PDB file of C-alpha atoms in Angstrom:
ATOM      1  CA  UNK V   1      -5.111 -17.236 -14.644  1.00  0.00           C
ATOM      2  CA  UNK V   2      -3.062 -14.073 -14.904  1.00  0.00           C
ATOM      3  CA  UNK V   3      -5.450 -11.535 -16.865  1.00  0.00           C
ATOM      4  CA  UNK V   4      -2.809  -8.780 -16.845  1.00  0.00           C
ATOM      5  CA  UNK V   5       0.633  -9.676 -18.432  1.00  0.00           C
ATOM      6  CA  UNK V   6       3.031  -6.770 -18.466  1.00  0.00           C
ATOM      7  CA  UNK V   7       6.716  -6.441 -20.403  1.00  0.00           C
ATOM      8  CA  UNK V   8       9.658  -6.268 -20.419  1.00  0.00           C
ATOM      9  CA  UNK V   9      10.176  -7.669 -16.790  1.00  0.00           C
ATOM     10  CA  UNK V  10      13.346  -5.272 -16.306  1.00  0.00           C
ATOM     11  CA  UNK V  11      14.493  -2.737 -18.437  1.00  0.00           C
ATOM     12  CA  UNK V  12      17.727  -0.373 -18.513  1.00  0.00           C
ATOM     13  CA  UNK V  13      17.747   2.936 -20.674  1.00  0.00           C
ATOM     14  CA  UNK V  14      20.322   6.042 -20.554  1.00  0.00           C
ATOM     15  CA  UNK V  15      19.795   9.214 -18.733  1.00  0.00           C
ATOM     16  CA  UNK V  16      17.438  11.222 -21.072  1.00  0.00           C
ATOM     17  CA  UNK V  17      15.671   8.261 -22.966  1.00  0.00           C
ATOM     18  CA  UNK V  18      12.581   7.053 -23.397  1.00  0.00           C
ATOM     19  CA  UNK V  19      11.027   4.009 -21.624  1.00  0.00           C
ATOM     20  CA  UNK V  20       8.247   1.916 -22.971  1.00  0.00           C
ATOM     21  CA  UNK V  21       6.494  -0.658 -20.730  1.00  0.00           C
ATOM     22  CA  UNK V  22       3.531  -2.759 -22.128  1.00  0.00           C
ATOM     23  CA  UNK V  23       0.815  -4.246 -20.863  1.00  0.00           C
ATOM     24  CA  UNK V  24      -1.939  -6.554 -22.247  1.00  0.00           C
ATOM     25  CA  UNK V  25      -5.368  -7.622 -20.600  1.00  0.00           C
ATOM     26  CA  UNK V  26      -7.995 -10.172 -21.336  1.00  0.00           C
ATOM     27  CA  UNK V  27     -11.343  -9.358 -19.290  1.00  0.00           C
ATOM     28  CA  UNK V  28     -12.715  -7.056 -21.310  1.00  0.00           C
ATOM     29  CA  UNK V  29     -15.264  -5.550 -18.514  1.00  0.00           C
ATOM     30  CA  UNK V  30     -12.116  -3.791 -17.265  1.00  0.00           C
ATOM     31  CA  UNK V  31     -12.409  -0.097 -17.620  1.00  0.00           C
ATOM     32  CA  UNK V  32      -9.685   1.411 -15.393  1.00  0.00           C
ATOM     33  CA  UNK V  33      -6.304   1.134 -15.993  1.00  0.00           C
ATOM     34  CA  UNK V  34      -3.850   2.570 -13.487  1.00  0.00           C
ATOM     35  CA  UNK V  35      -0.234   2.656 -13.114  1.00  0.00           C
ATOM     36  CA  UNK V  36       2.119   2.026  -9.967  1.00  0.00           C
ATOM     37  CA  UNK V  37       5.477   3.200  -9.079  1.00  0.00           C
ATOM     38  CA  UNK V  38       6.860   1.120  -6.192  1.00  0.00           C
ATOM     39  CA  UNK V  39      10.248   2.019  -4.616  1.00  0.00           C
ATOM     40  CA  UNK V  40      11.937  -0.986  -2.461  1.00  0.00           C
ATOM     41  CA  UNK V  41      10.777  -0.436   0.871  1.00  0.00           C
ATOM     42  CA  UNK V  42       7.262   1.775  -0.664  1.00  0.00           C
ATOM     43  CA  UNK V  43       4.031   0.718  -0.969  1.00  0.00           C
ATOM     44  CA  UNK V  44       3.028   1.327  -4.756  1.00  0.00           C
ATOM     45  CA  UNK V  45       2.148   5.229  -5.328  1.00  0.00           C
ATOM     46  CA  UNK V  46      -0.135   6.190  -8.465  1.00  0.00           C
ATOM     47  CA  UNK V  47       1.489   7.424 -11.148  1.00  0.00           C
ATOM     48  CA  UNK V  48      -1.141   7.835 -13.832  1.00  0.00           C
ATOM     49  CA  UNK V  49      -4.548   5.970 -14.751  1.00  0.00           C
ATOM     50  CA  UNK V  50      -6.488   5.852 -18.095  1.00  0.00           C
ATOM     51  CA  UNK V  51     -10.349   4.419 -18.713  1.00  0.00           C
ATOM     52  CA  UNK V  52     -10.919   3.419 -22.104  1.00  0.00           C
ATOM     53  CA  UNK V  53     -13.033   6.179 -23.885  1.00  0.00           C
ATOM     54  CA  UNK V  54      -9.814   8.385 -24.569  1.00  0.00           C
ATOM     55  CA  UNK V  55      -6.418   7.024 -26.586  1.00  0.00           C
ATOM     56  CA  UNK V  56      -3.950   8.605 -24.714  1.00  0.00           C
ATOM     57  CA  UNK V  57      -3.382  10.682 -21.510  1.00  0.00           C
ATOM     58  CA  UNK V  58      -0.587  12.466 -20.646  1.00  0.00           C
ATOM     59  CA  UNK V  59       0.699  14.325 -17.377  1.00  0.00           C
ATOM     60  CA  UNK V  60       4.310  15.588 -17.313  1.00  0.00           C
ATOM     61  CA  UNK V  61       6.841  12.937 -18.671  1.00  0.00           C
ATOM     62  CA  UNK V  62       4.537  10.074 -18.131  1.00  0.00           C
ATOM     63  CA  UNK V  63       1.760   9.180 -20.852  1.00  0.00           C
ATOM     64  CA  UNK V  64      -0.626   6.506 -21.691  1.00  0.00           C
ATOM     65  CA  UNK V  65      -1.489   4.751 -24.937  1.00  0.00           C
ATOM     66  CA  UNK V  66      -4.641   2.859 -25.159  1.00  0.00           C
ATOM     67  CA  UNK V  67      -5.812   0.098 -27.782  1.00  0.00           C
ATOM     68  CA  UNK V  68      -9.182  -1.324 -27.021  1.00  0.00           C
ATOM     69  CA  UNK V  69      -9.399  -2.933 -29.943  1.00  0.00           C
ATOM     70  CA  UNK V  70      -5.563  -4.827 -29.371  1.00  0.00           C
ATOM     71  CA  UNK V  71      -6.404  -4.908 -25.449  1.00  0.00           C
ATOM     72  CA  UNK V  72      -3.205  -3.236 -24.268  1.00  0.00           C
ATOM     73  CA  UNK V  73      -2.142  -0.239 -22.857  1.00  0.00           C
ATOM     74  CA  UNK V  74       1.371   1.345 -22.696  1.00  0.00           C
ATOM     75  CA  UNK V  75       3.304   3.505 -20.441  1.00  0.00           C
ATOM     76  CA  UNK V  76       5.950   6.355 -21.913  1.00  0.00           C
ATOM     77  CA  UNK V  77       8.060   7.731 -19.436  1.00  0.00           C
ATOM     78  CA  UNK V  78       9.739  10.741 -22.047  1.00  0.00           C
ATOM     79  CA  UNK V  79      13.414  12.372 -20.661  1.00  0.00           C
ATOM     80  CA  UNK V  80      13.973   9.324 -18.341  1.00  0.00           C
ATOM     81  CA  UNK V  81      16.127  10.198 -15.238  1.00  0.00           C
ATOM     82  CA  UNK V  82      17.724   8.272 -12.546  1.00  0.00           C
ATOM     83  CA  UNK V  83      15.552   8.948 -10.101  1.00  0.00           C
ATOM     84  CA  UNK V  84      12.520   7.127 -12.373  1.00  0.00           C
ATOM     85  CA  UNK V  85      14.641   3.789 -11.229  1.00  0.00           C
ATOM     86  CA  UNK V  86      11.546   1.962 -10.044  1.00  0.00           C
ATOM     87  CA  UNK V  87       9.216  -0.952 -10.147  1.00  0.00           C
ATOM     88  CA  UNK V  88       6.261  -0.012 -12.169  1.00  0.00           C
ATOM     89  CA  UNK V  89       2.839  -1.995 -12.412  1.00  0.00           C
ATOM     90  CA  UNK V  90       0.179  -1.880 -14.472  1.00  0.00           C
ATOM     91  CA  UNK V  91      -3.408  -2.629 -13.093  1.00  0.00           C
ATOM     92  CA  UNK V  92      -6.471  -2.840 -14.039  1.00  0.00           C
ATOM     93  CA  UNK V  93     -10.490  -3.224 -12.469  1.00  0.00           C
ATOM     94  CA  UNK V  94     -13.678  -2.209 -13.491  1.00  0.00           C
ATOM     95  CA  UNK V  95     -15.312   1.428 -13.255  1.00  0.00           C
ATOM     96  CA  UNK V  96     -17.235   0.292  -9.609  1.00  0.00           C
ATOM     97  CA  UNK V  97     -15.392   2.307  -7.160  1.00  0.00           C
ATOM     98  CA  UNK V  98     -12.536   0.477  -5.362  1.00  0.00           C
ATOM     99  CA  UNK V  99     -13.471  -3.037  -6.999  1.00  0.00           C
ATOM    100  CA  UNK V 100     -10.137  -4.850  -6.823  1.00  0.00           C
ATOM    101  CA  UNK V 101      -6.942  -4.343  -8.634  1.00  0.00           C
ATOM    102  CA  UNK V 102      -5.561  -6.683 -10.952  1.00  0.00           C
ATOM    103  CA  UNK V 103      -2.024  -6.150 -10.824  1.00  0.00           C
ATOM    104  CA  UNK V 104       0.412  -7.270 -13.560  1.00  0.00           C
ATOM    105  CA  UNK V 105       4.158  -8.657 -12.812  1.00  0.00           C
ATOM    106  CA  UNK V 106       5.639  -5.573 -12.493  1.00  0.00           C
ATOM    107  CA  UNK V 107       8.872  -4.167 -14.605  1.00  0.00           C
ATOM    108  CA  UNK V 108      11.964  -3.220 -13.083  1.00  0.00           C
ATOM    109  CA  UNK V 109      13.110  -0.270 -14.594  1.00  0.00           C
ATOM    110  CA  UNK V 110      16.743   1.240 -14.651  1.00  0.00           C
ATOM    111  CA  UNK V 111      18.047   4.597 -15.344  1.00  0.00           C
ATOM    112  CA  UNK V 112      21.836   5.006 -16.441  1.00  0.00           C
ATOM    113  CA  UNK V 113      23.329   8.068 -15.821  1.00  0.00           C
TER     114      UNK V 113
ATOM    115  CA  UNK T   1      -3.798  15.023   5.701  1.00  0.00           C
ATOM    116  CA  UNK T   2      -2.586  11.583   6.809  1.00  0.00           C
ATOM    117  CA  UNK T   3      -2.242   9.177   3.981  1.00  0.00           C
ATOM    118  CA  UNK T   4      -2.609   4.963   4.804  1.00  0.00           C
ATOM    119  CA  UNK T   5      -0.743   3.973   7.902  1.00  0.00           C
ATOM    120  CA  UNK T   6      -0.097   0.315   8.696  1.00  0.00           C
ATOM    121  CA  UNK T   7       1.208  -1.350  11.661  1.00  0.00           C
ATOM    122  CA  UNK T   8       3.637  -3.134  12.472  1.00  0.00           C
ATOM    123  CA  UNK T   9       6.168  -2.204   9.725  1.00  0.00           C
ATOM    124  CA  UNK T  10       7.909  -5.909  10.035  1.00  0.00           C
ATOM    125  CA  UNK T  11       6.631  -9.190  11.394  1.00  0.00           C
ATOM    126  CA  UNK T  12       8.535 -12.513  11.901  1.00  0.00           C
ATOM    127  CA  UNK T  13       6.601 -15.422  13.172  1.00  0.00           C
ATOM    128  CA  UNK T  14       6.725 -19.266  13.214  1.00  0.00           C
ATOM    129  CA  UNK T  15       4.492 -21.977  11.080  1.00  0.00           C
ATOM    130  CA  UNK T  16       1.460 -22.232  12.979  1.00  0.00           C
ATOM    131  CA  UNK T  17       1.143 -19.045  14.191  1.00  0.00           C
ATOM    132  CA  UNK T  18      -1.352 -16.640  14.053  1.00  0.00           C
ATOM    133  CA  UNK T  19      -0.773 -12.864  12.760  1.00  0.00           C
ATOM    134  CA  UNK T  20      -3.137  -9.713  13.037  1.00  0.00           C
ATOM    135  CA  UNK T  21      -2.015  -6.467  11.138  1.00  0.00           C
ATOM    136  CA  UNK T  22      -3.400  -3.017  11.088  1.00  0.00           C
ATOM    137  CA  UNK T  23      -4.519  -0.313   8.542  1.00  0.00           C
ATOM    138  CA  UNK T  24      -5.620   3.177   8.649  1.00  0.00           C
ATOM    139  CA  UNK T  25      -6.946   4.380   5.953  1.00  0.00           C
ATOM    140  CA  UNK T  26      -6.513   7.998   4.344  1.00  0.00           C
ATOM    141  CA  UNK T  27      -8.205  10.397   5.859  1.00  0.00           C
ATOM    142  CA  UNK T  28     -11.719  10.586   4.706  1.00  0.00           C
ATOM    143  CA  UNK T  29     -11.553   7.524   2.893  1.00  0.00           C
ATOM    144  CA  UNK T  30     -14.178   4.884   3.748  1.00  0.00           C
ATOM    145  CA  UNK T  31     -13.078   1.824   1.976  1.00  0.00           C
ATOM    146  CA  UNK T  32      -9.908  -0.615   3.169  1.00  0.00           C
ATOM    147  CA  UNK T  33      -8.241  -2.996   0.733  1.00  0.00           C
ATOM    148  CA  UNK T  34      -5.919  -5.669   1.103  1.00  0.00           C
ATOM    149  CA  UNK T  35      -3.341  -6.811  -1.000  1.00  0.00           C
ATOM    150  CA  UNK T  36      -0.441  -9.273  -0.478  1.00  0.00           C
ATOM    151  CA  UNK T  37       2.985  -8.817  -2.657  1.00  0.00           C
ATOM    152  CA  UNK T  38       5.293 -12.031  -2.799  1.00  0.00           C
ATOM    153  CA  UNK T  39       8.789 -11.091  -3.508  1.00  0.00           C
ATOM    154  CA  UNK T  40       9.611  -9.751  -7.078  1.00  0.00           C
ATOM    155  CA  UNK T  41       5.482 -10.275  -8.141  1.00  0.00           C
ATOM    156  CA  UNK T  42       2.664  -7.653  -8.163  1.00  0.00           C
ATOM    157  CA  UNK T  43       0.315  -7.550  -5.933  1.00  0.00           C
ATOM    158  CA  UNK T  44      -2.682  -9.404  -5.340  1.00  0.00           C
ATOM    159  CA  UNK T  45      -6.043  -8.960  -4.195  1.00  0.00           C
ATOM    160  CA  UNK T  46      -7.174 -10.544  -0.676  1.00  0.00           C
ATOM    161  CA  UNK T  47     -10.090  -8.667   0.213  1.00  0.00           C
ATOM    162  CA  UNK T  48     -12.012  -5.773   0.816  1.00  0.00           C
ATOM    163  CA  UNK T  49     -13.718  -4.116   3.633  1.00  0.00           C
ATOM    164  CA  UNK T  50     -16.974  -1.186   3.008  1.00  0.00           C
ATOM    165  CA  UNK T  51     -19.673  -0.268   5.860  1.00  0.00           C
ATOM    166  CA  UNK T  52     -17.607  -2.949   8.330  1.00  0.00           C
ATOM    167  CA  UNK T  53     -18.688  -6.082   5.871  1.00  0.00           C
ATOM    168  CA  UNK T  54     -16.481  -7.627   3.054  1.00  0.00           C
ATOM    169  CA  UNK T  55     -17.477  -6.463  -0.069  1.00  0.00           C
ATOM    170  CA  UNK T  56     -14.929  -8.820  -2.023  1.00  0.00           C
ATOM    171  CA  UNK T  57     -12.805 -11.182  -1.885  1.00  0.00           C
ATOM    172  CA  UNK T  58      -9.967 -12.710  -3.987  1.00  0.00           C
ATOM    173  CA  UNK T  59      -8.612 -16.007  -4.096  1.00  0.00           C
ATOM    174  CA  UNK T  60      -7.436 -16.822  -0.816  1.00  0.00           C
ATOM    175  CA  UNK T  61      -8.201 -19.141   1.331  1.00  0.00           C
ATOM    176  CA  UNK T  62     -10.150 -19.104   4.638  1.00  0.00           C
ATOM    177  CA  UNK T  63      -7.086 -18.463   6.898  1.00  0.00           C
ATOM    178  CA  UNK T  64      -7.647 -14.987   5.815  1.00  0.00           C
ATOM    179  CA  UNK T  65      -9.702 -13.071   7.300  1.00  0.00           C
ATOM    180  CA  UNK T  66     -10.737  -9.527   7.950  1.00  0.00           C
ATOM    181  CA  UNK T  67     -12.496  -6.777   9.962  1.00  0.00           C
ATOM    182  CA  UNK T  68     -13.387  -3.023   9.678  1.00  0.00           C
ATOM    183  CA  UNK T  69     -14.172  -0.933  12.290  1.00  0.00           C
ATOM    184  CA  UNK T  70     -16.371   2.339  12.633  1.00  0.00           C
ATOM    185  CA  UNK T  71     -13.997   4.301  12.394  1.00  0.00           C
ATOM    186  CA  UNK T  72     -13.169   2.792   8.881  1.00  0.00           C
ATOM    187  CA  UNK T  73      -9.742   0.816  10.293  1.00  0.00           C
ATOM    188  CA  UNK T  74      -8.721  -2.783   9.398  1.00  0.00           C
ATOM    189  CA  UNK T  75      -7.097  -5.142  10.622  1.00  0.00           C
ATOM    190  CA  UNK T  76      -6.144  -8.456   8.433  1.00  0.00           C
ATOM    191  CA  UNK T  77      -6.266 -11.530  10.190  1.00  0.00           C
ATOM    192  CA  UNK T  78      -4.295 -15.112   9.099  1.00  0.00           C
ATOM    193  CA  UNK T  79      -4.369 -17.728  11.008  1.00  0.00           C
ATOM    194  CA  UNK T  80      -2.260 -21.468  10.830  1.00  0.00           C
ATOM    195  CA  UNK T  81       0.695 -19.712   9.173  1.00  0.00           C
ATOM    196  CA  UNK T  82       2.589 -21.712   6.242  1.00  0.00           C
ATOM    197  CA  UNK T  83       6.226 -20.295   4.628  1.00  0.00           C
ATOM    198  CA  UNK T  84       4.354 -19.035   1.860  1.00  0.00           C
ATOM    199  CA  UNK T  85       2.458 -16.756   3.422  1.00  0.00           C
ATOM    200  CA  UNK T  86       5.579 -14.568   3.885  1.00  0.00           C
ATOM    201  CA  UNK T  87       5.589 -11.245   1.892  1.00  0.00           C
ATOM    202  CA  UNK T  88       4.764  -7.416   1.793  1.00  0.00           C
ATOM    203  CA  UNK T  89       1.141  -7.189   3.326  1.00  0.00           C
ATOM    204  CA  UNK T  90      -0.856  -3.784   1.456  1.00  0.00           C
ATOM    205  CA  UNK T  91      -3.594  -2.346   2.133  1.00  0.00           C
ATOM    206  CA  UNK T  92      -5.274   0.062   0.287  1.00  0.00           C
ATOM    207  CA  UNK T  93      -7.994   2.772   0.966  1.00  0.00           C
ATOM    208  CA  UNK T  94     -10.573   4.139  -1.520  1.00  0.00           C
ATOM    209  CA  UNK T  95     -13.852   5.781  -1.211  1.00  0.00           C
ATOM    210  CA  UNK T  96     -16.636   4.796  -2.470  1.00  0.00           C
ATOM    211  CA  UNK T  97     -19.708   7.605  -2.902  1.00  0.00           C
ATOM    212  CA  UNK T  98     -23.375   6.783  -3.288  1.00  0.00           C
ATOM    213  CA  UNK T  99     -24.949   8.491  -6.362  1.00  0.00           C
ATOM    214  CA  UNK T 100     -21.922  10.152  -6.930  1.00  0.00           C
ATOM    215  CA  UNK T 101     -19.576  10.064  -9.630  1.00  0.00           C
ATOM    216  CA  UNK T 102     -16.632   7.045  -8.536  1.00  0.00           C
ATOM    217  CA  UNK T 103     -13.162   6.925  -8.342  1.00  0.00           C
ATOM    218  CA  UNK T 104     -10.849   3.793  -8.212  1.00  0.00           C
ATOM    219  CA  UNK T 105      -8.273   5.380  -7.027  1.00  0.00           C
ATOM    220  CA  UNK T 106      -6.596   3.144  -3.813  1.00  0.00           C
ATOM    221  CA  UNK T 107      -3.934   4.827  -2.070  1.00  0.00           C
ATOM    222  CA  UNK T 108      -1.358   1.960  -0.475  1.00  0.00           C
ATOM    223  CA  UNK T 109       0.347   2.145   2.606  1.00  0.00           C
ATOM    224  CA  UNK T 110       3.609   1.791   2.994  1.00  0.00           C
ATOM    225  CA  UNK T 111       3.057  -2.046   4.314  1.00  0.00           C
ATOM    226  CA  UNK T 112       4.164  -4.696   6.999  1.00  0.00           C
ATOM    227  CA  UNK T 113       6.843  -6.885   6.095  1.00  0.00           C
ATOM    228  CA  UNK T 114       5.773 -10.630   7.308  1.00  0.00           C
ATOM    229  CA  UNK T 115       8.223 -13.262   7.895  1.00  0.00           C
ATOM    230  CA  UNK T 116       7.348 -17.266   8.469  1.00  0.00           C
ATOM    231  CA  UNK T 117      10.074 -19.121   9.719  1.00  0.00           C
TER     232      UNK T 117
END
């Protein structure tokens, strides 16, 4: 039973866009909500996390949108460059520390310059 | 200040076989987690190691298995090798601090690429 399912599974945008990555969650005990970058070759770095008594967060060019209500969280990535060309994940766990990440499929994100 | 190191960085074995692989954690970090990433998925929870015991444990079954040392090192264990086991191997360190506020943030290693031929 997947409890995390993130989308698009790939997505391309031009140099300067905006890219929008969903995710959606079912176990509503989860109160952490992380995102990965992962490079080939990388283990998966933290971009950005989020617990759900706030909306939004934002830090640089990456922000992200919280519905608690809807059970789904979104990452912006605002002025997209090449160098954003990634795999990103979303996660999820509860507020114990390091209590396991779910992880969702992952999207595979492109930047056209 | 180190981050996670793992060892060996790839692996290729035969069916069968038996595998050990290796994880420091970050430095002052007292928690190891393990995490194994098939090819174009996300990755998914094995285990994890606090105070040398397993403190959880995903679904995997018993071929997997697990250790933690003093000096807060791991080493993931899998025994009687099958094709599928072949992927990225993560692992993860976290602390965890008692009567203190908690953060679940796990910094990965880099990981050991495991082949089964």
């Amino acid at each position: 039973q997947q409890q995390v399912k993130q989308s698009p599974q790939s997505l391309i945008v031009q140099k300067g866009g905006i890219s929008i990555i969903n995710c959606a969650y079912e176990n509503t005990a989860f109160d952490y909500f992380p995102w990965y970058q992962q490079f080939p070759g990388k283990g998966p770095a933290l971009l950005i996390a989020i617990r759900p008594d706030v909306s939004e967060k934002k830090e640089g060019r990456f922000t992200i949108s919280f519905n608690k209500s809807a059970k789904q969280f979104s990452l912006h990535i605002m002025d997209s460059q090449p160098g954003d060309s990634a795999t990103y994940f979303c996660a999820a766990s509860t507020v114990q520390a390091g209590t396991a990440l779910i992880f969702g499929k992952g999207t595979t994100l492109s930047v056209s310059s | 200040d180190a981050g996670v190191t793992q060892s060996p960085t790839h692996l290729i074995k035969t069916r069968g076989q038996q595998v050990t692989l290796r994880c420091s954690p970050k430095s002052g970090h007292d928690t190891v987690s393990w995490y194994q990433q098939a090819l174009g998925q996300g990755p998914q929870f094995i285990f994890q190691y606090y105070e040398e015991e397993e403190r959880q444990r995903g679904n995997f079954p018993d071929r997997f298995s697990g250790h933690q040392f003093p000096n807060y090192s791991s080493e993931l264990n899998v025994n009687a090798l099958l094709l599928g086991d072949s992927a990225l191997y993560l692992c993860a360190s976290s602390l965890i601090l008692a009567g203190a506020p908690s953060t679940d943030t796990q910094y990965f290693g880099p990981g050991t690429r495991l082949t089964v031929l």
